[in-house]
XYZ file of C-alpha atoms in Angstrom:
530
model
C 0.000 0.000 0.000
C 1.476 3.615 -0.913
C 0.729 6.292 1.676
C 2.678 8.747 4.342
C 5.452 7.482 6.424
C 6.771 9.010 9.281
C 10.532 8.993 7.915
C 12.750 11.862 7.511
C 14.752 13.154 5.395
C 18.407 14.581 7.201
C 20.735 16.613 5.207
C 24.718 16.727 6.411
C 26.131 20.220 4.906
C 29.403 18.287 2.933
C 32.239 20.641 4.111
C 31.352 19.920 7.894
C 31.162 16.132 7.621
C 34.490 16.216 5.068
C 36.512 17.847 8.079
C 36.475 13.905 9.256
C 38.454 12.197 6.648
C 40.208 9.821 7.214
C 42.597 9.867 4.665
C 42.818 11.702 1.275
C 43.832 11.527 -2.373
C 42.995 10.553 -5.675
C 43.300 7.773 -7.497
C 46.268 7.510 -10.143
C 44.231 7.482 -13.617
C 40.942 8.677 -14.342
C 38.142 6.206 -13.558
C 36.877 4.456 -16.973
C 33.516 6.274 -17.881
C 30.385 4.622 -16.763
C 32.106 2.158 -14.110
C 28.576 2.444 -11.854
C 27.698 -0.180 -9.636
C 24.183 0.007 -9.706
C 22.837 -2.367 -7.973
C 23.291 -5.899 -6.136
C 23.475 -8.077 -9.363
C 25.276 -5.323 -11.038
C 23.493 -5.722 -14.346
C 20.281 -7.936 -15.601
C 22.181 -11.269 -15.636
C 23.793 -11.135 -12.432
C 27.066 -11.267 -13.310
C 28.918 -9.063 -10.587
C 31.355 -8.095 -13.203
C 32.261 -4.193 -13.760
C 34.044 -4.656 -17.183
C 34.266 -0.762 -17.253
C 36.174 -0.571 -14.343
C 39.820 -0.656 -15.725
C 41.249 1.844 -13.250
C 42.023 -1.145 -10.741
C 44.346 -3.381 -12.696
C 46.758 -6.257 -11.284
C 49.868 -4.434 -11.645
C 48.368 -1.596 -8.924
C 45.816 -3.041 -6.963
C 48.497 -4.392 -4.870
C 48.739 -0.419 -3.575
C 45.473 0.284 -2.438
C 44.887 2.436 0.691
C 41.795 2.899 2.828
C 40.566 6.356 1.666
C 37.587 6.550 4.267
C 35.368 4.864 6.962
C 31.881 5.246 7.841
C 30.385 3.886 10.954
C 26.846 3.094 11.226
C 25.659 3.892 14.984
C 24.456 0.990 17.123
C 24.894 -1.909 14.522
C 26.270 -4.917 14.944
C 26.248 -6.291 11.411
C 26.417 -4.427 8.204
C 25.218 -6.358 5.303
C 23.242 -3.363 2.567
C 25.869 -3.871 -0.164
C 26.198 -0.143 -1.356
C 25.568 1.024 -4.732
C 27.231 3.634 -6.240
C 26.154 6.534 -9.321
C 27.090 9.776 -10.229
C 29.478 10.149 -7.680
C 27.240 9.013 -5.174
C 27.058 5.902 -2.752
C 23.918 4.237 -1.154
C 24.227 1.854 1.672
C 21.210 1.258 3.926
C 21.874 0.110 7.968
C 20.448 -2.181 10.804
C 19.009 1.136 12.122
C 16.565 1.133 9.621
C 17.732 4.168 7.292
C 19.105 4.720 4.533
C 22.166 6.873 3.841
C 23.732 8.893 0.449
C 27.574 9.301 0.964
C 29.887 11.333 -1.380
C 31.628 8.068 -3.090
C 35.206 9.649 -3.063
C 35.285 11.292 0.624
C 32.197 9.279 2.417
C 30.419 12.628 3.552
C 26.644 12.138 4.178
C 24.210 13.769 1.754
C 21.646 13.004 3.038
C 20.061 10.285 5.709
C 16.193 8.700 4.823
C 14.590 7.310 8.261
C 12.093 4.725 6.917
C 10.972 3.952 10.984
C 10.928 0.134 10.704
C 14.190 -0.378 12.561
C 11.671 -1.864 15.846
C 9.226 -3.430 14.131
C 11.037 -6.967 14.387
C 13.318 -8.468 16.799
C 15.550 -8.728 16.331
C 15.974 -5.629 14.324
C 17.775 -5.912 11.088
C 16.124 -2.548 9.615
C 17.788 -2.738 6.286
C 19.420 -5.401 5.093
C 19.689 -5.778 1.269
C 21.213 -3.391 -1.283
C 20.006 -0.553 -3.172
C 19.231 -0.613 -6.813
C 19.737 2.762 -8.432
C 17.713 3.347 -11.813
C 15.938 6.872 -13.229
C 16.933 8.801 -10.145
C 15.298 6.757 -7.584
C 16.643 4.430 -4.835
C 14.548 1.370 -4.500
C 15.190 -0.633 -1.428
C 13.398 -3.450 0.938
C 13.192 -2.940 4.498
C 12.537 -5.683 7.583
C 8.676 -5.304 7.453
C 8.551 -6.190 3.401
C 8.229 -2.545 2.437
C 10.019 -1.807 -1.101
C 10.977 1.476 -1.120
C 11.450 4.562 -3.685
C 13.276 7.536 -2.453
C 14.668 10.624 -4.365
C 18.254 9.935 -5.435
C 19.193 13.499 -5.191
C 16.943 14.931 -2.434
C 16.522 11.718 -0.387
C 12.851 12.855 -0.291
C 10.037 9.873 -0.513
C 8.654 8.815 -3.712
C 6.630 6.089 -2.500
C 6.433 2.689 -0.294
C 4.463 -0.411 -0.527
C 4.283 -3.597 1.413
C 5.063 -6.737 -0.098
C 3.267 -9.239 2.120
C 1.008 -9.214 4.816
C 2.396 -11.819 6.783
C 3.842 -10.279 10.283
C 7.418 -12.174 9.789
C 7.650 -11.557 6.447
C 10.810 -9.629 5.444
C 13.061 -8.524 2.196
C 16.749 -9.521 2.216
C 16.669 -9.856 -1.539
C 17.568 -6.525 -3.316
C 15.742 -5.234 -6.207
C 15.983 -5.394 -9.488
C 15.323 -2.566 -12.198
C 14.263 -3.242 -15.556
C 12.175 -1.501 -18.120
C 10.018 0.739 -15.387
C 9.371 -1.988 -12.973
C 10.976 -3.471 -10.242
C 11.436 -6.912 -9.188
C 12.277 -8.707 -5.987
C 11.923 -11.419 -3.572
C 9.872 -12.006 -0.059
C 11.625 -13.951 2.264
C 10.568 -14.357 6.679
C 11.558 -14.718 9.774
C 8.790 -17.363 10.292
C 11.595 -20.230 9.737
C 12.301 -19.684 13.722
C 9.165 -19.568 14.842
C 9.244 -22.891 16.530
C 12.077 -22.201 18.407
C 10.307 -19.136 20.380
C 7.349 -20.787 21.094
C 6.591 -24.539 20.945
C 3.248 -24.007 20.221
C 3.606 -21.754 17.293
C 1.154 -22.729 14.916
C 3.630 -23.217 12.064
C 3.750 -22.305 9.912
C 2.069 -20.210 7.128
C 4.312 -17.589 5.158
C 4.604 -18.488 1.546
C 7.663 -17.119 -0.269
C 7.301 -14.863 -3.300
C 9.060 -12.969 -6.174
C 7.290 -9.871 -7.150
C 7.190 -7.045 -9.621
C 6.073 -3.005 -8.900
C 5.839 -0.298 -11.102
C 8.552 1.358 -10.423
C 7.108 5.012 -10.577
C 4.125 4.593 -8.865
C 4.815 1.281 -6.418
C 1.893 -0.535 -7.770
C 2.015 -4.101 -7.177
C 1.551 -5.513 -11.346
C 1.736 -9.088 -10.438
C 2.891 -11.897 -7.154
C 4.445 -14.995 -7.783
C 4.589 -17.411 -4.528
C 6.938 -20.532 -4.998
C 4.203 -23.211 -3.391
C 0.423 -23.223 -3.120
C -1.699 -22.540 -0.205
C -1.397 -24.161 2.720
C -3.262 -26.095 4.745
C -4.575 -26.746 8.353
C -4.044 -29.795 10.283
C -5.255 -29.942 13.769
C -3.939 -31.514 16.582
C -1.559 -31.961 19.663
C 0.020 -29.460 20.606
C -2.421 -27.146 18.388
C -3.164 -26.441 14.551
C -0.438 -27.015 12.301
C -0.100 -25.473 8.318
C 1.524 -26.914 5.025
C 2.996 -26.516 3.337
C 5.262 -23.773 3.983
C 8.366 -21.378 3.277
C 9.819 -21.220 0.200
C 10.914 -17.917 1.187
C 13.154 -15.752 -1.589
C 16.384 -14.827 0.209
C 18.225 -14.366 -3.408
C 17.735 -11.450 -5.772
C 16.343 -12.162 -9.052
C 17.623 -12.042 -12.666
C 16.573 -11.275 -15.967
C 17.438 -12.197 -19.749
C 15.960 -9.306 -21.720
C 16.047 -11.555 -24.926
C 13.392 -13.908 -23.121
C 11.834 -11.969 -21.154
C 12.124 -14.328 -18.517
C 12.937 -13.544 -14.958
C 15.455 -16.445 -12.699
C 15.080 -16.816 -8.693
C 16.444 -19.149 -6.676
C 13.947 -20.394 -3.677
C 14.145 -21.599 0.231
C 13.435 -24.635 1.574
C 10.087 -25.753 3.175
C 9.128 -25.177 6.860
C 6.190 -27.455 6.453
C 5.223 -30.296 4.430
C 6.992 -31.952 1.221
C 6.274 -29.613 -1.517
C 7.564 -30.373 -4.608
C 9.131 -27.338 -6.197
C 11.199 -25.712 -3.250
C 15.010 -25.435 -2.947
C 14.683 -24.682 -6.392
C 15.744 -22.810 -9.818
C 13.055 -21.153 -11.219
C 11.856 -19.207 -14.373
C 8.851 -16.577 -14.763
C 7.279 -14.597 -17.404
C 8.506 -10.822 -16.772
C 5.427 -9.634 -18.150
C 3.022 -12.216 -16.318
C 4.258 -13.329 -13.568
C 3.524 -16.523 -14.958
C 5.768 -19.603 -13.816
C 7.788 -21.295 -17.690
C 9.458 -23.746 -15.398
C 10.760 -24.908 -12.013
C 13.577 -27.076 -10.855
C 13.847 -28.707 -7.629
C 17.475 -29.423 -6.978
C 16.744 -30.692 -3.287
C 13.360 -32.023 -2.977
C 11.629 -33.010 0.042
C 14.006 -30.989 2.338
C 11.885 -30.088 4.867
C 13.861 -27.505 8.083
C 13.241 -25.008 10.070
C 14.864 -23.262 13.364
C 12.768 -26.136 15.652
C 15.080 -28.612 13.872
C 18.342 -27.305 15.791
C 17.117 -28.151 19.178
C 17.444 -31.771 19.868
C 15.239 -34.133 19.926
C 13.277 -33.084 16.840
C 9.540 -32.504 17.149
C 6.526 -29.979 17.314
C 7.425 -27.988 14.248
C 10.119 -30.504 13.327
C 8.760 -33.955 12.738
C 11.425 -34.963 10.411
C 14.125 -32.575 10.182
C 15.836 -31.671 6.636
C 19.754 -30.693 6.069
C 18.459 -26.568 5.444
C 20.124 -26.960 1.763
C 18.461 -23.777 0.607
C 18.960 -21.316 -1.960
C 20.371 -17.971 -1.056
C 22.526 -17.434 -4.193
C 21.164 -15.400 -7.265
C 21.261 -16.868 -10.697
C 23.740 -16.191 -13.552
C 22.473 -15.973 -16.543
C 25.102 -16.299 -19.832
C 25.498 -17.934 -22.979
C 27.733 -21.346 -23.684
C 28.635 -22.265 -27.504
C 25.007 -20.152 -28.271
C 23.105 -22.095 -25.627
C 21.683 -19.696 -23.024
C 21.987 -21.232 -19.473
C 21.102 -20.280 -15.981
C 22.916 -21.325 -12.946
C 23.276 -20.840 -9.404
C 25.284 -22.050 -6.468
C 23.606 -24.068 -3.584
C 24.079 -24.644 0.208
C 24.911 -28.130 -0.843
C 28.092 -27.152 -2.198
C 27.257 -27.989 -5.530
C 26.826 -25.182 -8.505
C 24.251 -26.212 -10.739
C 24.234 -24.775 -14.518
C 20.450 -25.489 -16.340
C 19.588 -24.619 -19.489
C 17.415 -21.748 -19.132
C 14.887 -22.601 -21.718
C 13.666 -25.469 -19.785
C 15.402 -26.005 -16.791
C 17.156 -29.322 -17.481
C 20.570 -29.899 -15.768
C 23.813 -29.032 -18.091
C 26.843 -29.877 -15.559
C 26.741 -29.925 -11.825
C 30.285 -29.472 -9.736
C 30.318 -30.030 -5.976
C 32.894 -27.771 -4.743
C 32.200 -28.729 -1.162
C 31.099 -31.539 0.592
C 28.322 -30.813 3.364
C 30.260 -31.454 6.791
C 28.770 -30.008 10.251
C 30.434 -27.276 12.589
C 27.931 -27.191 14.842
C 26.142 -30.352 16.692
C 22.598 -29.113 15.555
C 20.580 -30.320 12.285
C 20.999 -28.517 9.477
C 24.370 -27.202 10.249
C 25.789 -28.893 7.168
C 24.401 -26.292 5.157
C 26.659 -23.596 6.252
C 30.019 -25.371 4.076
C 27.915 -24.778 1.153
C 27.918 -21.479 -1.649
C 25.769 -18.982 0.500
C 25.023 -15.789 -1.726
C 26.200 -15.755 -5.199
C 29.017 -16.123 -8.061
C 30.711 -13.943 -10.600
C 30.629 -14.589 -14.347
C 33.508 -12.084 -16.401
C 32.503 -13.821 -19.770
C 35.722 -16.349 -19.601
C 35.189 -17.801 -15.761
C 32.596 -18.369 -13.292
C 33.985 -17.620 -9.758
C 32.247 -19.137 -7.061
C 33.517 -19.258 -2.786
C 32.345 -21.774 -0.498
C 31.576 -20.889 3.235
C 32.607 -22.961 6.225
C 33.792 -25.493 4.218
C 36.866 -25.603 6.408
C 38.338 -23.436 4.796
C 36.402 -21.776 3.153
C 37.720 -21.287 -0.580
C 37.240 -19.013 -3.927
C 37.207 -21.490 -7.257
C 37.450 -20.506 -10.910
C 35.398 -22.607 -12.974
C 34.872 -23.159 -17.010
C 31.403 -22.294 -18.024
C 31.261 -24.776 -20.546
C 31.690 -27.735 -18.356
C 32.122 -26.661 -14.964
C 35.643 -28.254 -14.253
C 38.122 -26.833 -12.129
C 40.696 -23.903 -13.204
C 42.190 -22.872 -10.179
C 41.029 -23.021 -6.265
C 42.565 -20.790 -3.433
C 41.972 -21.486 -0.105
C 41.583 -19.131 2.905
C 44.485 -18.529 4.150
C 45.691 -21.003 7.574
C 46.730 -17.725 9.243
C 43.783 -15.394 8.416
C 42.443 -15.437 11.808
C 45.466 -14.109 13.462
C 45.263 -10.353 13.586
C 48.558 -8.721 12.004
C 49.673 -5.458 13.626
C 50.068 -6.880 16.233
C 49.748 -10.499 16.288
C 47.297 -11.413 19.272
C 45.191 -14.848 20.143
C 42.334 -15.781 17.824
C 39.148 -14.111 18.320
C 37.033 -16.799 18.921
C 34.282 -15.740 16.834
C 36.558 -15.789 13.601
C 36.091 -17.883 10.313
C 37.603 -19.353 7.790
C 34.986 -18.825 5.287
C 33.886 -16.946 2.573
C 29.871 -16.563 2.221
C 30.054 -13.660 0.663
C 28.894 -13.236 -3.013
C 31.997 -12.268 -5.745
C 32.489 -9.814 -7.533
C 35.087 -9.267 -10.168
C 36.637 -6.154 -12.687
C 38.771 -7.164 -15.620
C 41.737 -9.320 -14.582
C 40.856 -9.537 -10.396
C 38.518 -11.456 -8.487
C 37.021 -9.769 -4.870
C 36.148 -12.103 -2.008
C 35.230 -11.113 1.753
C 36.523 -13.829 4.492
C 34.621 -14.456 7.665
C 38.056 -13.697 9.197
C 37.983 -10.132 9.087
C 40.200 -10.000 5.318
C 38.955 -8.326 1.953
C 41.163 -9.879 -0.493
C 41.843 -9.151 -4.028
C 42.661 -12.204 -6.510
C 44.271 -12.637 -10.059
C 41.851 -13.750 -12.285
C 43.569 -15.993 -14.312
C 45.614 -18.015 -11.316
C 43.995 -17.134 -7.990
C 46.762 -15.294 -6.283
C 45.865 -12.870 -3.622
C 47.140 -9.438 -5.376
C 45.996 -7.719 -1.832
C 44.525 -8.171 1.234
C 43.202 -5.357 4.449
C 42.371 -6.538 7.669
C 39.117 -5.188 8.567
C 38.839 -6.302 12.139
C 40.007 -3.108 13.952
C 38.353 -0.261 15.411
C 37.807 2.921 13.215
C 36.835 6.514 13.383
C 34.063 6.990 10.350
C 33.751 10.053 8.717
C 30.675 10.850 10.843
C 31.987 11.035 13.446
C 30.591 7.953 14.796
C 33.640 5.263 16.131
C 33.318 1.333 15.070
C 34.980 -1.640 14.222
C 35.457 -3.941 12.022
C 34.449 -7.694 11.841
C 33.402 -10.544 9.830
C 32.497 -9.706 6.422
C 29.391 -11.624 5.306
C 25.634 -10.863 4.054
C 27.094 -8.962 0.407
C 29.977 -8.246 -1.707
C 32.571 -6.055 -2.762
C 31.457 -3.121 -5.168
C 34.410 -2.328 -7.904
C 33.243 1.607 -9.127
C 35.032 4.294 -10.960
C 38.506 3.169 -9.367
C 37.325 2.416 -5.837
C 36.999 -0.658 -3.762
C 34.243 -0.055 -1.502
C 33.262 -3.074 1.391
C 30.860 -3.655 4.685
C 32.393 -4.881 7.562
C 31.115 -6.651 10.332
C 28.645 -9.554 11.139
C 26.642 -11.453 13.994
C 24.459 -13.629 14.238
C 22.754 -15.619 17.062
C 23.216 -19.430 15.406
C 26.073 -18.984 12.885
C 27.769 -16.432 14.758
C 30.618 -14.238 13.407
C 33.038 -11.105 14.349
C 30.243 -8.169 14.861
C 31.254 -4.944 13.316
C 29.491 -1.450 12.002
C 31.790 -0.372 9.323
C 31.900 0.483 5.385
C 34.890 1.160 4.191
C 36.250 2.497 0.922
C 39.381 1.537 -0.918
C 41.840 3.503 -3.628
C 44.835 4.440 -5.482
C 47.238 6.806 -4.081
């Protein structure tokens, strides 16, 4: 529904917030023109690849310098991957607003309050990144509001909720194509059993939908499973199926005019097309095809608490989706593909959804001593495609590891692990933090000739393209001073990716989380030349 709001609008005078620096200087070339990142997937396919962004190269990105900070106040993770146009940088934070930094000095333009940081607990306000498109920021927030707000002014253009469902939430990021906007529903329902035993679980129903993107009008819903339904009985009434939720942000091949998600597993019931590819009409919002790549795997938060029961009858492994597809072409054959918790990257042929190669890059191994714990060795959020090589990091997969593969038939061109020693910290060495990680969930990204991966362990790294070598590397975990004025630190790095832009290297820092835990931190930091 569109209406008022009761966010604000705060403008920072530049000059007064610039006084804060950090650090200063240019880069040593002129940025390539047009080397935006404009939102999550970076372009329609997904494919996380800047090739305009030829300032960085691997002769110099071994000299990068941290150029500025910013601290978001009171977070504890920081997961809105920023986007960046015209000179401009968009990052929303757990507080619930959404901020527009200078990109080269990280003073505030302006601050948008959309006043949904309390309206879950816990309170992840804004978790997904920006898209940027026709001088609007579109966002989702933690009560499944999309979001349109003046790119220059920071004023509201409109909102509109998603789903009525009271756990229902966005951690997908949108999608802008052809005046309408696109993006997935995902919940917090999946822990309702855990809270209360005799939750009546469980009813949300993932989606993917599309809005007009000048107006917010909702033109059409697709859910990934049918209605549920009730069962009564001890302890109480009981719903499936369930879930399904979209954690991933879609993608789109123009040519078809077809739209890829990737979808959750079920928190009720055996339905039959979760944990899925799947491909939509644009136009419709009607479903071409679905593949399940892990039927019948049935999980949610109930499952960790031995014995199972209530909500968990049976529990599942938790193999969900929550990586995007890539969409590219092989020999002329257009495919779609995505990584999965499983460890496995799937490539389909995206006419009708039949397999193409498969290549587990990680075998599903538990860290924890609860069910579904496997999952977290798998690919978590997404993969990198520069036209030549699919890049694609596994999470705890002890270690945790960043693979080249060849599109054509998925084998293995290089693999670098995370490093043994990334969870010492290096000036000066001290004892482990405890919360540390070998892994890398985060989604790639890559510019001509380098690879970018985030490590649990506190490390942005930098990689050659063509062997794997780490070309660069910044500890993150440290406390900081933002430009804001606002101090932080530094943690886990988790929940996004790096964005590549106009000669900068721009990452979020920090990451908890109450069952897969992690280094907390408040920072985004920004990376360049001298």
């Amino acid at each position: 529904m569109n209406g008022n709001t009761v966010a604000r609008v705060l403008r920072i005078p530049i000059l007064a917030v610039a006084t804060l620096l950090l650090s200063t200087g240019t880069t040593a070339a002129d940025p390539a023109p047009n080397a935006d990142w404009p939102m999550w997937q970076f372009d329609s396919p997904g494919s996380r690849y800047n090739r305009n962004e030829t300032t960085l190269t691997p002769g110099n990105v071994g000299s990068l310098q941290l150029k500025w900070a910013f601290a978001f106040p009171g977070a504890v993770a920081q997961s809105s991957q920023p986007a960046v146009v015209d000179g401009v940088l968009y990052s929303g934070g757990r507080d619930g607003k959404m901020y527009a930094l200078d990109a080269r000095t990280g003073a505030t333009r302006w601050v948008f309050d959309t006043g949904t940081m309390l309206e879950h607990i816990p309170a992840y306000g804004l978790r997904d990144g920006p898209a940027v498109a026709g001088g609007a920021v579109y966002f989702g927030d933690n009560a499944a509001n999309l979001w349109a707000v003046d790119a220059v002014t920071g004023h509201e253009r409109w909102h509109t909720r998603l789903d009525n469902h009271p756990l229902s939430i966005i951690t997908s990021s949108p999608l802008v194509f052809e005046d309408h906007v696109y993006i997935g529903v995902s919940s917090q329902e999946e822990g309702g059993g855990l809270a209360d035993p005799l939750y009546p679980c469980c009813t949300f129903r993932g989606s993917v939908v599309s809005v007009d993107a000048a107006s917010g009008a909702v033109q059409w819903k697709y859910s990934t499973l049918a209605q549920p339904t009730t069962r009564t009985g001890p302890p109480g009434p009981s719903f499936s199926p369930s879930g399904g939720a979209v954690w991933s942000s879609p993608t789109i091949d123009s040519a078809t005019r077809t739209l890829y998600y990737t979808s959750g597993n079920p928190y009720t019931g055996t339905p039959r097309d979760l944990e899925s590819i799947g491909a939509v009409d644009i136009d419709t919002g009607t479903r071409r095809w679905v593949n399940s790549l892990t039927p019948n795997d049935t999980w949610n938060v109930r499952c960790a608490v031995p014995p199972a029961g209530g909500a968990c009858p049976v529990p599942g492994r938790d193999f969900d989706f929550g990586a995007h597809a890539n969409i590219f072409d092989i020999g002329g054959r257009k495919v779609v593909g995505a990584g999965q918790k499983t460890g496995i990257y799937h490539l389909l042929d995206a006419t009708d959804g039949s397999i193409v190669w498969q290549t587990q890059l990680s075998v599903p191994t538990s860290p924890l001593p609860i069910e579904g714990a496997e999952s977290l060795a798998g690919i978590q959020w997404g993969a990198s495609y520069d036209g030549s090589r699919l890049y694609v990091a596994t999470y705890g997969a002890n270690p945790g590891t960043l693979f080249a593969l060849d599109p054509g038939d998925g084998h293995l061109l290089w693999r670098t692990p995370n490093p043994a020693n990334g969870c010492l910290i290096d000036l000066p060495p001290v004892p482990m933090d405890p919360l540390c990680q070998e892994s890398m969930p985060n989604a790639v990204s890559s510019s001509p000739g380098l690879v970018y991966e985030g490590s649990m362990d506190g490390k942005m790294r930098v990689f050659a393209a063509d062997t794997g070598a780490i070309l660069w590397e910044y500890n993150t975990h440290r406390p900081f001073v933002g430009v804001n004025g606002v101090p932080g630190i530094g943690g886990g790095l988790n929940g996004n990716g790096a964005v590549v832009a106009n000669g900068m290297l721009y990452t979020n820092s920090g990451y908890a989380h109450p069952i897969t835990t992690g280094m907390p931190g408040n920072m985004l930091l920004a990376f360049g030349l001298p």
